[in-house]
Amino acid sequence: MNIRTLKRWGWTVCVLLLTVIVGCQSVGGLNLNDMLVKQLSIEKQEQSLVLELEVDVNEALLASEDEKAKKAVELLRKLKLELVHSKADALGNQWVTGNLVTSKGSIPFTLHADEKAVRIDIDGAKRPFVLELSALQDELGTMALPSGEDRQAMMESVRKLAQNIGSYLIKGLPNPPVITVDQVNETIHGESTKLTKVHAELNGEQLGQLLPLYLENLIKDKEGFRATVVQVFEWLYEMEEDLDLGLRDSESLNAEAMANFAVETLLPELEDALEDLKKAQHEVEWKQIFDKGITLKTDLYVDELLHIRKSNLEAVIAPAAFAEEDSPIRSIKVRASSEMWNVNREVEIPAVETPVNALKLEELDNYDAYRFVRMFDSDSVVYDLLKNDFAIDDQSFTLSSEWGIPFFVDEEGTAFVPLRETLGEFGIRPNLEVPSNGPMEIRFYDRPTAKSIILRKDSDQATVNGETVKLAHPLMNDANMTYISADDLFGLLGAEYEVVEWEDYDEQMMEVTRDL
């Protein structure tokens, strides 16, 4: 299966999540089973979505944390993802424009994907990011994606399989304790629409009671289980040429045989799992996981074709364990609201354009954190977050006096570090040159400090951006390794260090940091 079909499976998972809340039995004349399976047949649509995350923390514990931890918590207290306008067509092409809203500000973005590439434009980025799918396939060693009619046929085949599997999984789901159906009029994308509203509620304790019942329903439907397995293997045989699974290499491997094997082996395993679930319901851990403090509420608005056109979801995770004194979190709230329109109608998505200045996957591999942060304008929200809040471009590492290629401290108390290995920790690759009249030179360029540096073996003379600089100590050799004093090297690179004694291990550790 190609990577772009994963979107369809993601939608399948979302539908199955809704079934946990909504159930599948008919209510108020609405066949919930048919309604949920119907969502798996959606080929194309336009949509808007707002997803909010709110975390309530233990303020007493937070007060004892350092400033870095406090800053990170403040960023995660409230996050919002807004998909202002999203489009998807029958081929899996997508176009999304939206905003990621943080406490530091809003980050607008656009995502555009087709069969050849994925392009992401982020507000403040100096260049768009482009992932060419052919390059990713080469990287992963996967097969080329189908295109044109072959691609459309594959997408249709995946949708059909999802409907077959989903029908079996959905059919056995029991309804939640609270579920109502009403006729309403709602505005969808500016248009008043007659809809059926499905409201459902469920808490963690009730979810724990429904899970064994759901598994029991799946086990009872042996014919449904067997038919689903047959459909899966028939699909695999049908897609053999694309997936190259080797199923046709053996005449004994066929859908009927595999279905019989699955019924004989997997169903007993499911029966054992059911017994384990029933026993687990009496355990303390079960009650802690499936707690009344976990609540789910949803409103689904369905049109006459059984397409979900609007939804609201709220999940609150606040189990009793979160109220304990040592719990860092008090509650987690997730809210989601969406509107869908133009369902299975004409949706136009142009081909992805790759500008000449696009930053591609293979180029991004050569970017270190410092260079990546500078991909964004210094006055942008992303730059502020990456540099000042997450400090991803700062550097830190540890050297040992005993393992690896160690540092050492001489009789006068001067610390010396292995030059090449220490430069490597900074992401610097030195070059060696042997001039016709003089000692061997070690040349390198440090991007953060914009310094071009030349060091010379057994010499205290260095050249920095063309200017001669005298080092406090000459470079020296030890066991065929070139060493430089820590004060000299870290002074040139703007880094700091501290030597710490590990008395229990009779070892010294050098902790090096550089704030960029």
mmCIF file of C-alpha atoms in Angstrom, residues 166-480:
data_model
loop_
_atom_site.group_PDB
_atom_site.id
_atom_site.type_symbol
_atom_site.label_atom_id
_atom_site.label_comp_id
_atom_site.label_asym_id
_atom_site.label_seq_id
_atom_site.Cartn_x
_atom_site.Cartn_y
_atom_site.Cartn_z
ATOM 1 C CA GLY A 166 -15.629 -1.124 9.138
ATOM 2 C CA SER A 167 -19.025 -2.744 8.650
ATOM 3 C CA TYR A 168 -17.980 -5.772 10.714
ATOM 4 C CA LEU A 169 -16.273 -3.710 13.445
ATOM 5 C CA ILE A 170 -19.124 -1.218 13.719
ATOM 6 C CA LYS A 171 -21.999 -3.712 13.714
ATOM 7 C CA GLY A 172 -21.100 -5.151 17.113
ATOM 8 C CA LEU A 173 -20.826 -1.874 18.970
ATOM 9 C CA PRO A 174 -23.409 -1.277 21.724
ATOM 10 C CA ASN A 175 -24.999 2.130 22.211
ATOM 11 C CA PRO A 176 -23.787 4.380 25.037
ATOM 12 C CA PRO A 177 -26.079 5.012 28.027
ATOM 13 C CA VAL A 178 -26.990 8.525 26.808
ATOM 14 C CA ILE A 179 -27.980 8.964 23.179
ATOM 15 C CA THR A 180 -30.705 11.110 21.593
ATOM 16 C CA VAL A 181 -31.799 11.992 18.058
ATOM 17 C CA ASP A 182 -33.486 15.261 17.004
ATOM 18 C CA GLN A 183 -34.349 17.072 13.780
ATOM 19 C CA VAL A 184 -32.642 20.479 13.504
ATOM 20 C CA ASN A 185 -31.626 23.211 11.078
ATOM 21 C CA GLU A 186 -27.979 24.248 11.141
ATOM 22 C CA THR A 187 -25.855 26.618 9.081
ATOM 23 C CA ILE A 188 -23.142 24.747 7.173
ATOM 24 C CA HIS A 189 -20.631 26.908 5.328
ATOM 25 C CA GLY A 190 -23.142 29.759 5.287
ATOM 26 C CA GLU A 191 -26.075 27.641 4.072
ATOM 27 C CA SER A 192 -29.052 26.623 6.233
ATOM 28 C CA THR A 193 -29.346 22.823 6.138
ATOM 29 C CA LYS A 194 -31.919 20.379 7.520
ATOM 30 C CA LEU A 195 -30.065 17.788 9.586
ATOM 31 C CA THR A 196 -30.493 14.980 12.075
ATOM 32 C CA LYS A 197 -28.643 15.656 15.317
ATOM 33 C CA VAL A 198 -27.208 12.714 17.232
ATOM 34 C CA HIS A 199 -26.136 13.534 20.794
ATOM 35 C CA ALA A 200 -24.217 10.957 22.836
ATOM 36 C CA GLU A 201 -22.437 10.897 26.189
ATOM 37 C CA LEU A 202 -20.156 8.367 27.831
ATOM 38 C CA ASN A 203 -17.816 8.287 30.829
ATOM 39 C CA GLY A 204 -14.775 6.150 31.505
ATOM 40 C CA GLU A 205 -16.550 3.715 33.787
ATOM 41 C CA GLN A 206 -19.250 3.113 31.183
ATOM 42 C CA LEU A 207 -16.618 2.678 28.472
ATOM 43 C CA GLY A 208 -14.983 -0.024 30.590
ATOM 44 C CA GLN A 209 -18.318 -1.829 30.808
ATOM 45 C CA LEU A 210 -18.928 -1.626 27.051
ATOM 46 C CA LEU A 211 -15.539 -2.957 25.918
ATOM 47 C CA PRO A 212 -16.085 -6.592 27.003
ATOM 48 C CA LEU A 213 -19.607 -6.459 25.565
ATOM 49 C CA TYR A 214 -18.237 -5.182 22.254
ATOM 50 C CA LEU A 215 -15.591 -7.902 22.084
ATOM 51 C CA GLU A 216 -18.239 -10.510 22.911
ATOM 52 C CA ASN A 217 -20.400 -9.255 20.025
ATOM 53 C CA LEU A 218 -17.457 -9.541 17.628
ATOM 54 C CA ILE A 219 -16.783 -13.113 18.725
ATOM 55 C CA LYS A 220 -20.433 -14.127 18.352
ATOM 56 C CA ASP A 221 -20.488 -12.923 14.754
ATOM 57 C CA LYS A 222 -18.278 -15.732 13.453
ATOM 58 C CA GLU A 223 -19.637 -15.495 9.941
ATOM 59 C CA GLY A 224 -18.985 -11.759 9.883
ATOM 60 C CA PHE A 225 -15.450 -12.355 11.152
ATOM 61 C CA ARG A 226 -14.802 -15.028 8.544
ATOM 62 C CA ALA A 227 -16.262 -12.929 5.726
ATOM 63 C CA THR A 228 -14.070 -9.991 6.744
ATOM 64 C CA VAL A 229 -10.923 -12.129 6.693
ATOM 65 C CA VAL A 230 -11.872 -13.448 3.240
ATOM 66 C CA GLN A 231 -12.368 -9.884 1.993
ATOM 67 C CA VAL A 232 -8.993 -8.804 3.377
ATOM 68 C CA PHE A 233 -7.123 -11.631 1.662
ATOM 69 C CA GLU A 234 -9.051 -11.227 -1.574
ATOM 70 C CA TRP A 235 -7.993 -7.575 -1.514
ATOM 71 C CA LEU A 236 -4.368 -8.551 -0.860
ATOM 72 C CA TYR A 237 -4.453 -10.962 -3.811
ATOM 73 C CA GLU A 238 -6.040 -8.265 -5.958
ATOM 74 C CA MET A 239 -3.279 -5.803 -4.985
ATOM 75 C CA GLU A 240 -0.491 -8.376 -5.246
ATOM 76 C CA GLU A 241 1.122 -6.665 -8.218
ATOM 77 C CA ASP A 242 1.349 -3.355 -6.328
ATOM 78 C CA LEU A 243 2.215 -4.732 -2.894
ATOM 79 C CA ASP A 244 4.559 -7.570 -3.965
ATOM 80 C CA LEU A 245 3.710 -9.751 -0.948
ATOM 81 C CA GLY A 246 4.486 -13.057 -2.646
ATOM 82 C CA LEU A 247 1.053 -14.494 -1.893
ATOM 83 C CA ARG A 248 0.709 -16.020 -5.350
ATOM 84 C CA ASP A 249 3.942 -17.941 -4.981
ATOM 85 C CA SER A 250 2.118 -20.667 -3.066
ATOM 86 C CA GLU A 251 -0.958 -22.395 -4.424
ATOM 87 C CA SER A 252 -1.993 -23.401 -0.893
ATOM 88 C CA LEU A 253 -2.377 -19.780 0.160
ATOM 89 C CA ASN A 254 -5.853 -18.605 -0.789
ATOM 90 C CA ALA A 255 -8.507 -16.460 0.850
ATOM 91 C CA GLU A 256 -10.716 -19.370 1.938
ATOM 92 C CA ALA A 257 -7.824 -21.264 3.477
ATOM 93 C CA MET A 258 -6.594 -18.194 5.348
ATOM 94 C CA ALA A 259 -10.117 -17.448 6.591
ATOM 95 C CA ASN A 260 -10.467 -20.990 7.959
ATOM 96 C CA PHE A 261 -7.083 -20.679 9.643
ATOM 97 C CA ALA A 262 -8.041 -17.314 11.188
ATOM 98 C CA VAL A 263 -11.344 -18.639 12.551
ATOM 99 C CA GLU A 264 -9.583 -21.661 14.060
ATOM 100 C CA THR A 265 -6.715 -19.721 15.628
ATOM 101 C CA LEU A 266 -7.722 -16.091 16.177
ATOM 102 C CA LEU A 267 -11.225 -16.582 17.548
ATOM 103 C CA PRO A 268 -9.995 -18.731 20.462
ATOM 104 C CA GLU A 269 -7.434 -16.002 21.170
ATOM 105 C CA LEU A 270 -10.218 -13.410 21.221
ATOM 106 C CA GLU A 271 -12.240 -15.622 23.567
ATOM 107 C CA ASP A 272 -9.266 -15.815 25.941
ATOM 108 C CA ALA A 273 -8.868 -12.038 25.698
ATOM 109 C CA LEU A 274 -12.547 -11.622 26.607
ATOM 110 C CA GLU A 275 -12.123 -13.737 29.727
ATOM 111 C CA ASP A 276 -9.059 -11.699 30.678
ATOM 112 C CA LEU A 277 -11.051 -8.485 30.240
ATOM 113 C CA LYS A 278 -13.853 -9.738 32.451
ATOM 114 C CA LYS A 279 -11.358 -10.670 35.168
ATOM 115 C CA ALA A 280 -9.547 -7.334 34.809
ATOM 116 C CA GLN A 281 -12.783 -5.453 35.467
ATOM 117 C CA HIS A 282 -12.467 -6.409 39.126
ATOM 118 C CA GLU A 283 -8.895 -5.146 39.435
ATOM 119 C CA VAL A 284 -7.939 -1.807 41.005
ATOM 120 C CA GLU A 285 -5.961 -0.803 37.908
ATOM 121 C CA TRP A 286 -9.032 -1.209 35.706
ATOM 122 C CA LYS A 287 -11.045 1.166 37.874
ATOM 123 C CA GLN A 288 -8.176 3.657 37.785
ATOM 124 C CA ILE A 289 -8.037 3.585 33.984
ATOM 125 C CA PHE A 290 -11.788 3.535 33.350
ATOM 126 C CA ASP A 291 -12.647 6.300 35.779
ATOM 127 C CA LYS A 292 -15.847 8.348 35.935
ATOM 128 C CA GLY A 293 -13.698 11.445 35.671
ATOM 129 C CA ILE A 294 -13.123 10.645 31.999
ATOM 130 C CA THR A 295 -16.076 11.927 29.960
ATOM 131 C CA LEU A 296 -16.887 12.037 26.258
ATOM 132 C CA LYS A 297 -19.637 14.064 24.638
ATOM 133 C CA THR A 298 -20.422 14.446 20.955
ATOM 134 C CA ASP A 299 -22.980 16.016 18.661
ATOM 135 C CA LEU A 300 -23.120 14.722 15.093
ATOM 136 C CA TYR A 301 -25.267 16.421 12.447
ATOM 137 C CA VAL A 302 -26.242 14.091 9.603
ATOM 138 C CA ASP A 303 -27.886 14.975 6.281
ATOM 139 C CA GLU A 304 -30.450 12.945 4.338
ATOM 140 C CA LEU A 305 -27.657 11.004 2.602
ATOM 141 C CA LEU A 306 -26.270 9.973 6.033
ATOM 142 C CA HIS A 307 -23.162 12.121 5.587
ATOM 143 C CA ILE A 308 -21.891 13.825 8.738
ATOM 144 C CA ARG A 309 -21.981 17.541 7.927
ATOM 145 C CA LYS A 310 -21.132 19.000 11.303
ATOM 146 C CA SER A 311 -19.671 17.667 14.546
ATOM 147 C CA ASN A 312 -18.772 18.811 18.038
ATOM 148 C CA LEU A 313 -16.721 16.690 20.410
ATOM 149 C CA GLU A 314 -15.531 17.267 23.956
ATOM 150 C CA ALA A 315 -13.338 14.880 25.915
ATOM 151 C CA VAL A 316 -12.339 15.546 29.528
ATOM 152 C CA ILE A 317 -9.666 13.414 31.171
ATOM 153 C CA ALA A 318 -9.730 14.020 34.916
ATOM 154 C CA PRO A 319 -9.529 10.648 36.712
ATOM 155 C CA ALA A 320 -9.166 10.432 40.474
ATOM 156 C CA ALA A 321 -5.446 9.747 40.036
ATOM 157 C CA PHE A 322 -5.007 13.276 38.674
ATOM 158 C CA ALA A 323 -6.232 14.688 42.004
ATOM 159 C CA GLU A 324 -3.407 13.077 43.963
ATOM 160 C CA GLU A 325 -0.805 15.364 45.475
ATOM 161 C CA ASP A 326 2.085 14.162 43.313
ATOM 162 C CA SER A 327 0.203 14.245 39.998
ATOM 163 C CA PRO A 328 1.643 16.949 37.685
ATOM 164 C CA ILE A 329 -1.639 17.143 35.715
ATOM 165 C CA ARG A 330 -5.087 17.938 37.072
ATOM 166 C CA SER A 331 -7.098 17.570 33.870
ATOM 167 C CA ILE A 332 -6.856 17.441 30.077
ATOM 168 C CA LYS A 333 -9.613 18.789 27.849
ATOM 169 C CA VAL A 334 -9.897 18.225 24.122
ATOM 170 C CA ARG A 335 -12.523 19.964 22.015
ATOM 171 C CA ALA A 336 -13.116 19.553 18.309
ATOM 172 C CA SER A 337 -15.669 21.110 15.998
ATOM 173 C CA SER A 338 -15.960 20.754 12.242
ATOM 174 C CA GLU A 339 -18.165 21.445 9.248
ATOM 175 C CA MET A 340 -18.174 19.456 6.016
ATOM 176 C CA TRP A 341 -19.618 20.564 2.687
ATOM 177 C CA ASN A 342 -19.429 19.682 -0.981
ATOM 178 C CA VAL A 343 -19.393 16.040 0.111
ATOM 179 C CA ASN A 344 -18.679 13.693 -2.801
ATOM 180 C CA ARG A 345 -19.187 16.545 -5.222
ATOM 181 C CA GLU A 346 -16.710 18.244 -7.505
ATOM 182 C CA VAL A 347 -13.548 19.279 -5.639
ATOM 183 C CA GLU A 348 -10.702 20.864 -7.584
ATOM 184 C CA ILE A 349 -7.151 20.748 -6.275
ATOM 185 C CA PRO A 350 -4.335 22.005 -8.525
ATOM 186 C CA ALA A 351 -0.980 20.274 -8.847
ATOM 187 C CA VAL A 352 1.704 21.104 -6.295
ATOM 188 C CA GLU A 353 4.148 23.733 -7.509
ATOM 189 C CA THR A 354 7.767 23.375 -6.435
ATOM 190 C CA PRO A 355 9.597 26.730 -6.600
ATOM 191 C CA VAL A 356 13.330 26.822 -7.268
ATOM 192 C CA ASN A 357 14.070 27.979 -3.706
ATOM 193 C CA ALA A 358 12.107 25.149 -2.041
ATOM 194 C CA LEU A 359 13.877 23.322 0.792
ATOM 195 C CA LYS A 360 13.731 19.626 -0.118
ATOM 196 C CA LEU A 361 14.130 16.536 2.027
ATOM 197 C CA GLU A 362 17.629 15.681 0.861
ATOM 198 C CA GLU A 363 18.793 19.243 1.568
ATOM 199 C CA LEU A 364 17.172 19.336 5.001
ATOM 200 C CA ASP A 365 19.286 16.347 6.049
ATOM 201 C CA ASN A 366 22.331 18.641 5.936
ATOM 202 C CA TYR A 367 20.796 21.279 8.203
ATOM 203 C CA ASP A 368 21.782 21.407 11.851
ATOM 204 C CA ALA A 369 19.479 22.955 14.460
ATOM 205 C CA TYR A 370 21.216 26.347 14.297
ATOM 206 C CA ARG A 371 20.794 26.625 10.550
ATOM 207 C CA PHE A 372 17.212 25.326 10.669
ATOM 208 C CA VAL A 373 16.146 27.994 13.176
ATOM 209 C CA ARG A 374 17.623 30.678 10.916
ATOM 210 C CA MET A 375 15.317 29.421 8.157
ATOM 211 C CA PHE A 376 12.679 31.610 9.820
ATOM 212 C CA ASP A 377 12.471 35.396 10.076
ATOM 213 C CA SER A 378 13.736 36.603 13.449
ATOM 214 C CA ASP A 379 10.454 38.424 14.130
ATOM 215 C CA SER A 380 8.271 35.345 13.425
ATOM 216 C CA VAL A 381 6.434 33.311 16.044
ATOM 217 C CA VAL A 382 8.148 30.097 14.931
ATOM 218 C CA TYR A 383 11.618 31.619 15.355
ATOM 219 C CA ASP A 384 10.698 32.860 18.833
ATOM 220 C CA LEU A 385 9.409 29.434 19.853
ATOM 221 C CA LEU A 386 12.324 27.438 18.435
ATOM 222 C CA LYS A 387 15.082 29.725 19.655
ATOM 223 C CA ASN A 388 13.840 31.291 22.869
ATOM 224 C CA ASP A 389 11.354 28.780 24.263
ATOM 225 C CA PHE A 390 12.613 25.408 23.046
ATOM 226 C CA ALA A 391 16.214 26.590 22.505
ATOM 227 C CA ILE A 392 16.727 23.811 19.962
ATOM 228 C CA ASP A 393 19.813 25.484 18.533
ATOM 229 C CA ASP A 394 21.675 25.506 21.861
ATOM 230 C CA GLN A 395 24.402 22.896 22.160
ATOM 231 C CA SER A 396 25.494 20.770 25.093
ATOM 232 C CA PHE A 397 27.519 17.607 25.528
ATOM 233 C CA THR A 398 29.706 15.813 28.046
ATOM 234 C CA LEU A 399 33.305 14.622 27.803
ATOM 235 C CA SER A 400 34.798 12.020 30.134
ATOM 236 C CA SER A 401 38.281 11.696 31.545
ATOM 237 C CA GLU A 402 38.023 7.897 31.299
ATOM 238 C CA TRP A 403 35.890 6.660 28.368
ATOM 239 C CA GLY A 404 35.755 7.432 24.682
ATOM 240 C CA ILE A 405 38.576 9.729 23.624
ATOM 241 C CA PRO A 406 39.070 11.399 27.005
ATOM 242 C CA PHE A 407 40.007 14.903 28.016
ATOM 243 C CA PHE A 408 42.681 15.392 30.642
ATOM 244 C CA VAL A 409 43.871 17.993 33.114
ATOM 245 C CA ASP A 410 47.646 18.615 33.329
ATOM 246 C CA GLU A 411 49.712 19.226 36.449
ATOM 247 C CA GLU A 412 49.057 22.961 36.235
ATOM 248 C CA GLY A 413 45.288 22.415 36.225
ATOM 249 C CA THR A 414 44.774 23.175 32.527
ATOM 250 C CA ALA A 415 42.108 21.085 30.814
ATOM 251 C CA PHE A 416 42.840 19.767 27.317
ATOM 252 C CA VAL A 417 40.219 18.278 24.982
ATOM 253 C CA PRO A 418 40.615 16.091 21.850
ATOM 254 C CA LEU A 419 40.269 18.574 18.996
ATOM 255 C CA ARG A 420 38.599 16.591 16.218
ATOM 256 C CA GLU A 421 36.143 14.792 18.510
ATOM 257 C CA THR A 422 35.172 17.976 20.346
ATOM 258 C CA LEU A 423 34.632 19.885 17.107
ATOM 259 C CA GLY A 424 32.431 16.996 15.987
ATOM 260 C CA GLU A 425 30.217 17.528 19.031
ATOM 261 C CA PHE A 426 29.623 21.070 17.734
ATOM 262 C CA GLY A 427 28.789 19.725 14.280
ATOM 263 C CA ILE A 428 32.051 20.990 12.818
ATOM 264 C CA ARG A 429 34.128 18.928 10.384
ATOM 265 C CA PRO A 430 37.793 20.083 10.296
ATOM 266 C CA ASN A 431 40.063 19.744 7.267
ATOM 267 C CA LEU A 432 43.767 18.988 7.438
ATOM 268 C CA GLU A 433 46.229 20.758 5.174
ATOM 269 C CA VAL A 434 50.015 20.467 4.991
ATOM 270 C CA PRO A 435 51.632 23.700 3.741
ATOM 271 C CA SER A 436 55.014 23.543 1.987
ATOM 272 C CA ASN A 437 56.727 25.531 4.723
ATOM 273 C CA GLY A 438 55.190 25.132 8.150
ATOM 274 C CA PRO A 439 53.324 22.844 10.552
ATOM 275 C CA MET A 440 50.193 20.940 9.574
ATOM 276 C CA GLU A 441 47.080 23.104 9.705
ATOM 277 C CA ILE A 442 43.604 22.240 10.998
ATOM 278 C CA ARG A 443 41.051 24.432 9.211
ATOM 279 C CA PHE A 444 37.345 24.753 9.955
ATOM 280 C CA TYR A 445 34.444 27.174 9.770
ATOM 281 C CA ASP A 446 31.997 27.749 12.628
ATOM 282 C CA ARG A 447 28.694 28.974 11.241
ATOM 283 C CA PRO A 448 27.145 30.339 14.495
ATOM 284 C CA THR A 449 30.115 32.619 15.221
ATOM 285 C CA ALA A 450 30.905 33.205 11.521
ATOM 286 C CA LYS A 451 34.540 32.420 12.227
ATOM 287 C CA SER A 452 36.992 30.838 9.790
ATOM 288 C CA ILE A 453 39.685 29.340 12.015
ATOM 289 C CA ILE A 454 43.116 27.865 11.312
ATOM 290 C CA LEU A 455 44.974 26.010 14.070
ATOM 291 C CA ARG A 456 48.507 24.667 13.748
ATOM 292 C CA LYS A 457 49.914 21.539 15.340
ATOM 293 C CA ASP A 458 52.358 22.114 18.212
ATOM 294 C CA SER A 459 51.789 25.875 17.862
ATOM 295 C CA ASP A 460 50.071 28.602 19.863
ATOM 296 C CA GLN A 461 49.485 30.647 16.708
ATOM 297 C CA ALA A 462 45.973 30.631 15.256
ATOM 298 C CA THR A 463 44.303 32.565 12.472
ATOM 299 C CA VAL A 464 40.711 33.783 12.927
ATOM 300 C CA ASN A 465 39.051 35.411 9.920
ATOM 301 C CA GLY A 466 42.475 36.276 8.547
ATOM 302 C CA GLU A 467 43.784 37.806 11.787
ATOM 303 C CA THR A 468 46.586 36.220 13.846
ATOM 304 C CA VAL A 469 45.555 35.203 17.349
ATOM 305 C CA LYS A 470 47.886 33.916 20.069
ATOM 306 C CA LEU A 471 46.504 31.016 22.078
ATOM 307 C CA ALA A 472 47.152 30.596 25.789
ATOM 308 C CA HIS A 473 48.606 27.124 25.147
ATOM 309 C CA PRO A 474 50.033 25.460 22.049
ATOM 310 C CA LEU A 475 48.287 22.480 20.536
ATOM 311 C CA MET A 476 49.792 19.181 21.662
ATOM 312 C CA ASN A 477 49.777 15.497 20.713
ATOM 313 C CA ASP A 478 48.928 12.629 23.027
ATOM 314 C CA ALA A 479 48.600 9.021 21.826
ATOM 315 C CA ASN A 480 48.516 10.286 18.209
#
